[in-house]
Amino acid sequence: MQAEPQAFDRVLSSMCTEPHPAAREAAERFLATNPGDPATYPTVADLEEEAVSRLGDLVGLDDPTGYVASGGTEANIQAVRIARDRTGRESANVVMPESGHFSFQKAADVLGIELRIVPVDDELRADLEAVRECVDENTALVVGVAGTTEYGRVDPIPELGEIAREVDALLHVDAAWGGFVLPFTDHEWRFDHAPVDTMTVDPHKMGQAAVPAGGLLVREESLLDTLAIDTPYLESTSQATLTGTRSGAGVASAVAALRELWPDGYRTQYVRSQRNAEWLADAFAQRGYDVVDPELPLVAVSIPERLFYDLREEGWRISRTGSGELRIVCMPHVTRAMLESFVADVDRLAKPASAAVATND
Ligand SMILES: *Cc1c(COP(=O)(O)O)cnc(C)c1O
């Protein structure tokens, strides 16, 4: 019997989604290509240049440099690597808010760099005072998150940039998830808003490209050059990526999605997802639950543990934040009808046992 992938009709926890049909088709067509070997696979190498150029529009870079990574994790590791190599210090450190993604733990681990975690403020954004106190002359990189994984919050990027500049550190913005919705908000997060040096933005999340398609963008080409390694047996002479053989499917699908959706398609999607998130947050608030205001299309709400497991039993794919709140990501595949059906299950399952008995007779 052939295995079937899960359907998306009960998936409320994922930061990935169904690829756009054009992105799916492009991924299939370019499955057997390797952008890691551009002299052998020139068409997909050209597509990668197009992807970087289109991502440049998204993140406010006129003359962008970068590449399509395997995901946000690789892009974040590479950003830390660039910063570490630039300082050349033995005891370099990275300063990041506690809302930062766990991929930075991996980066610190493989790169042997100290990760300094600072608290967030009442708004769940990087606490600037704490960042200021934490940086020193060994700080290679300050990390700001534009769309946090748990609450969809945007750190004060321009202010973080000033702090980084004061200690001659680089500023990295992690917009892995937020990058494809933030262009339609008033947030300041881009290269042309602040002294951002490097950025992670993932087409395979809100960008509706097939997995694997992450993105690393850098302000100056020289930053990427610090990563370049000589490649003896390939026709191309150097490689800045972390992986060797890479997925041409990810590259081609990222280009297809961007051609199809940037900017109007993504804007329409953002508006729909944001309305859904606000509708869901209201629905929970009306029922007396504590809801974290959805600044981006992501809702966090405190519900009893028992209810969480009962909803999972119903087949809902849901997850929780580190503090235990239910976390719903309003991705493109999440429709209002799905959310209505989810809330109906919440109502049914949240009924105290006694009430259920009482209505039964
Ligand atoms: C998802 C995410 C990542 C990791 O990206 P992968 O593609 O899963 O490797 C990094 N940072 C943020 C903010 C994310 O939401």
GROMACS .gro file of N, CA, C and O in nm, residues 34-92:
model
  236
   34ASN      N    1   2.097   2.030  -0.937
   34ASN     CA    2   2.176   2.059  -0.818
   34ASN      C    3   2.240   2.198  -0.831
   34ASN      O    4   2.344   2.211  -0.895
   35PRO      N    5   2.179   2.299  -0.770
   35PRO     CA    6   2.237   2.433  -0.778
   35PRO      C    7   2.373   2.443  -0.708
   35PRO      O    8   2.445   2.542  -0.726
   36GLY      N    9   2.411   2.340  -0.633
   36GLY     CA   10   2.543   2.338  -0.571
   36GLY      C   11   2.654   2.316  -0.674
   36GLY      O   12   2.772   2.332  -0.643
   37ASP      N   13   2.616   2.279  -0.796
   37ASP     CA   14   2.713   2.255  -0.903
   37ASP      C   15   2.669   2.337  -1.025
   37ASP      O   16   2.617   2.283  -1.123
   38PRO      N   17   2.685   2.469  -1.017
   38PRO     CA   18   2.626   2.559  -1.118
   38PRO      C   19   2.683   2.541  -1.259
   38PRO      O   20   2.612   2.569  -1.356
   39ALA      N   21   2.806   2.491  -1.272
   39ALA     CA   22   2.862   2.474  -1.406
   39ALA      C   23   2.795   2.358  -1.477
   39ALA      O   24   2.783   2.357  -1.600
   40THR      N   25   2.747   2.259  -1.403
   40THR     CA   26   2.677   2.145  -1.462
   40THR      C   27   2.527   2.171  -1.477
   40THR      O   28   2.463   2.119  -1.568
   41TYR      N   29   2.471   2.251  -1.386
   41TYR     CA   30   2.327   2.278  -1.385
   41TYR      C   31   2.301   2.428  -1.399
   41TYR      O   32   2.254   2.493  -1.304
   42PRO      N   33   2.336   2.486  -1.515
   42PRO     CA   34   2.332   2.632  -1.527
   42PRO      C   35   2.191   2.692  -1.519
   42PRO      O   36   2.175   2.804  -1.470
   43THR      N   37   2.089   2.618  -1.566
   43THR     CA   38   1.955   2.678  -1.565
   43THR      C   39   1.907   2.703  -1.423
   43THR      O   40   1.854   2.810  -1.391
   44VAL      N   41   1.928   2.604  -1.338
   44VAL     CA   42   1.882   2.623  -1.199
   44VAL      C   43   1.971   2.725  -1.128
   44VAL      O   44   1.925   2.799  -1.039
   45ALA      N   45   2.096   2.735  -1.170
   45ALA     CA   46   2.184   2.839  -1.112
   45ALA      C   47   2.131   2.978  -1.149
   45ALA      O   48   2.129   3.069  -1.064
   46ASP      N   49   2.084   2.994  -1.273
   46ASP     CA   50   2.024   3.122  -1.313
   46ASP      C   51   1.897   3.149  -1.231
   46ASP      O   52   1.869   3.263  -1.192
   47LEU      N   53   1.819   3.044  -1.211
   47LEU     CA   54   1.697   3.061  -1.132
   47LEU      C   55   1.730   3.107  -0.989
   47LEU      O   56   1.658   3.186  -0.929
   48GLU      N   57   1.840   3.055  -0.937
   48GLU     CA   58   1.877   3.096  -0.801
   48GLU      C   59   1.910   3.246  -0.797
   48GLU      O   60   1.874   3.316  -0.702
   49GLU      N   61   1.977   3.294  -0.902
   49GLU     CA   62   2.004   3.439  -0.907
   49GLU      C   63   1.874   3.518  -0.910
   49GLU      O   64   1.862   3.622  -0.847
   50GLU      N   65   1.778   3.463  -0.987
   50GLU     CA   66   1.648   3.532  -0.993
   50GLU      C   67   1.580   3.530  -0.855
   50GLU      O   68   1.521   3.629  -0.813
   51ALA      N   69   1.590   3.418  -0.786
   51ALA     CA   70   1.529   3.407  -0.652
   51ALA      C   71   1.588   3.513  -0.559
   51ALA      O   72   1.515   3.582  -0.487
   52VAL      N   73   1.719   3.526  -0.562
   52VAL     CA   74   1.786   3.622  -0.473
   52VAL      C   75   1.744   3.765  -0.508
   52VAL      O   76   1.716   3.847  -0.421
   53SER      N   77   1.737   3.791  -0.639
   53SER     CA   78   1.698   3.924  -0.681
   53SER      C   79   1.554   3.955  -0.638
   53SER      O   80   1.523   4.065  -0.589
   54ARG      N   81   1.465   3.857  -0.652
   54ARG     CA   82   1.325   3.879  -0.610
   54ARG      C   83   1.313   3.891  -0.459
   54ARG      O   84   1.235   3.971  -0.408
   55LEU      N   85   1.392   3.812  -0.386
   55LEU     CA   86   1.390   3.824  -0.240
   55LEU      C   87   1.445   3.961  -0.198
   55LEU      O   88   1.401   4.018  -0.097
   56GLY      N   89   1.538   4.014  -0.278
   56GLY     CA   90   1.591   4.147  -0.250
   56GLY      C   91   1.480   4.252  -0.249
   56GLY      O   92   1.477   4.340  -0.163
   57ASP      N   93   1.385   4.242  -0.344
   57ASP     CA   94   1.271   4.335  -0.346
   57ASP      C   95   1.193   4.328  -0.216
   57ASP      O   96   1.147   4.428  -0.162
   58LEU      N   97   1.176   4.206  -0.170
   58LEU     CA   98   1.096   4.181  -0.051
   58LEU      C   99   1.159   4.243   0.074
   58LEU      O  100   1.090   4.292   0.162
   59VAL      N  101   1.293   4.238   0.082
   59VAL     CA  102   1.361   4.278   0.205
   59VAL      C  103   1.432   4.413   0.193
   59VAL      O  104   1.510   4.449   0.280
   60GLY      N  105   1.404   4.487   0.083
   60GLY     CA  106   1.458   4.622   0.073
   60GLY      C  107   1.606   4.631   0.043
   60GLY      O  108   1.676   4.716   0.095
   61LEU      N  109   1.656   4.541  -0.043
   61LEU     CA  110   1.797   4.543  -0.084
   61LEU      C  111   1.803   4.565  -0.234
   61LEU      O  112   1.751   4.484  -0.311
   62ASP      N  113   1.869   4.673  -0.278
   62ASP     CA  114   1.877   4.703  -0.421
   62ASP      C  115   1.963   4.604  -0.497
   62ASP      O  116   1.932   4.563  -0.607
   63ASP      N  117   2.075   4.570  -0.437
   63ASP     CA  118   2.172   4.488  -0.508
   63ASP      C  119   2.203   4.365  -0.422
   63ASP      O  120   2.309   4.354  -0.362
   64PRO      N  121   2.104   4.274  -0.412
   64PRO     CA  122   2.114   4.170  -0.310
   64PRO      C  123   2.215   4.060  -0.343
   64PRO      O  124   2.238   4.029  -0.460
   65THR      N  125   2.275   4.006  -0.239
   65THR     CA  126   2.358   3.888  -0.250
   65THR      C  127   2.300   3.786  -0.153
   65THR      O  128   2.251   3.825  -0.047
   66GLY      N  129   2.310   3.658  -0.189
   66GLY     CA  130   2.260   3.556  -0.098
   66GLY      C  131   2.241   3.426  -0.172
   66GLY      O  132   2.291   3.409  -0.283
   67TYR      N  133   2.170   3.336  -0.111
   67TYR     CA  134   2.139   3.209  -0.179
   67TYR      C  135   2.017   3.144  -0.117
   67TYR      O  136   1.970   3.185  -0.011
   68VAL      N  137   1.966   3.043  -0.187
   68VAL     CA  138   1.851   2.969  -0.136
   68VAL      C  139   1.904   2.853  -0.052
   68VAL      O  140   1.966   2.761  -0.103
   69ALA      N  141   1.883   2.863   0.079
   69ALA     CA  142   1.936   2.765   0.173
   69ALA      C  143   1.835   2.651   0.193
   69ALA      O  144   1.725   2.654   0.140
   70SER      N  145   1.876   2.554   0.271
   70SER     CA  146   1.785   2.442   0.299
   70SER      C  147   1.673   2.484   0.394
   70SER      O  148   1.574   2.413   0.409
   71GLY      N  149   1.689   2.598   0.459
   71GLY     CA  150   1.585   2.645   0.549
   71GLY      C  151   1.639   2.755   0.637
   71GLY      O  152   1.755   2.799   0.622
   72GLY      N  153   1.556   2.799   0.733
   72GLY     CA  154   1.596   2.904   0.823
   72GLY      C  155   1.712   2.862   0.912
   72GLY      O  156   1.796   2.945   0.950
   73THR      N  157   1.717   2.735   0.946
   73THR     CA  158   1.824   2.687   1.032
   73THR      C  159   1.960   2.708   0.966
   73THR      O  160   2.052   2.766   1.027
   74GLU      N  161   1.972   2.664   0.841
   74GLU     CA  162   2.101   2.683   0.773
   74GLU      C  163   2.133   2.832   0.759
   74GLU      O  164   2.247   2.874   0.782
   75ALA      N  165   2.035   2.912   0.721
   75ALA     CA  166   2.059   3.056   0.703
   75ALA      C  167   2.106   3.119   0.834
   75ALA      O  168   2.199   3.201   0.836
   76ASN      N  169   2.044   3.080   0.946
   76ASN     CA  170   2.085   3.136   1.075
   76ASN      C  171   2.226   3.090   1.113
   76ASN      O  172   2.307   3.168   1.164
   77ILE      N  173   2.257   2.964   1.090
   77ILE     CA  174   2.391   2.914   1.120
   77ILE      C  175   2.494   2.992   1.038
   77ILE      O  176   2.598   3.035   1.088
   78GLN      N  177   2.463   3.015   0.912
   78GLN     CA  178   2.557   3.086   0.824
   78GLN      C  179   2.575   3.232   0.867
   78GLN      O  180   2.686   3.286   0.858
   79ALA      N  181   2.468   3.293   0.915
   79ALA     CA  182   2.479   3.432   0.961
   79ALA      C  183   2.571   3.439   1.082
   79ALA      O  184   2.654   3.531   1.093
   80VAL      N  185   2.559   3.343   1.171
   80VAL     CA  186   2.647   3.341   1.289
   80VAL      C  187   2.791   3.315   1.245
   80VAL      O  188   2.885   3.377   1.295
   81ARG      N  189   2.805   3.229   1.146
   81ARG     CA  190   2.940   3.197   1.096
   81ARG      C  191   3.007   3.319   1.033
   81ARG      O  192   3.125   3.345   1.056
   82ILE      N  193   2.930   3.394   0.955
   82ILE     CA  194   2.983   3.517   0.894
   82ILE      C  195   3.033   3.612   1.003
   82ILE      O  196   3.143   3.665   0.997
   83ALA      N  197   2.948   3.631   1.105
   83ALA     CA  198   2.982   3.726   1.211
   83ALA      C  199   3.103   3.679   1.290
   83ALA      O  200   3.193   3.757   1.324
   84ARG      N  201   3.109   3.551   1.321
   84ARG     CA  202   3.221   3.497   1.396
   84ARG      C  203   3.352   3.516   1.318
   84ARG      O  204   3.452   3.564   1.370
   85ASP      N  205   3.349   3.480   1.188
   85ASP     CA  206   3.470   3.491   1.108
   85ASP      C  207   3.514   3.635   1.090
   85ASP      O  208   3.633   3.664   1.079
   86ARG      N  209   3.417   3.726   1.089
   86ARG     CA  210   3.451   3.867   1.071
   86ARG      C  211   3.527   3.921   1.192
   86ARG      O  212   3.619   4.001   1.176
   87THR      N  213   3.490   3.881   1.312
   87THR     CA  214   3.559   3.934   1.430
   87THR      C  215   3.697   3.869   1.446
   87THR      O  216   3.789   3.933   1.495
   88GLY      N  217   3.709   3.743   1.408
   88GLY     CA  218   3.834   3.673   1.427
   88GLY      C  219   3.871   3.655   1.574
   88GLY      O  220   3.983   3.618   1.608
   89ARG      N  221   3.774   3.679   1.663
   89ARG     CA  222   3.805   3.664   1.806
   89ARG      C  223   3.779   3.522   1.854
   89ARG      O  224   3.683   3.459   1.814
   90GLU      N  225   3.863   3.478   1.945
   90GLU     CA  226   3.850   3.345   2.005
   90GLU      C  227   3.718   3.334   2.081
   90GLU      O  228   3.647   3.235   2.074
   91SER      N  229   3.688   3.439   2.159
   91SER     CA  230   3.575   3.430   2.253
   91SER      C  231   3.458   3.516   2.205
   91SER      O  232   3.404   3.595   2.281
   92ALA      N  233   3.422   3.502   2.079
   92ALA     CA  234   3.312   3.582   2.026
   92ALA      C  235   3.179   3.537   2.087
   92ALA      O  236   3.162   3.422   2.124
   0.00000   0.00000   0.00000
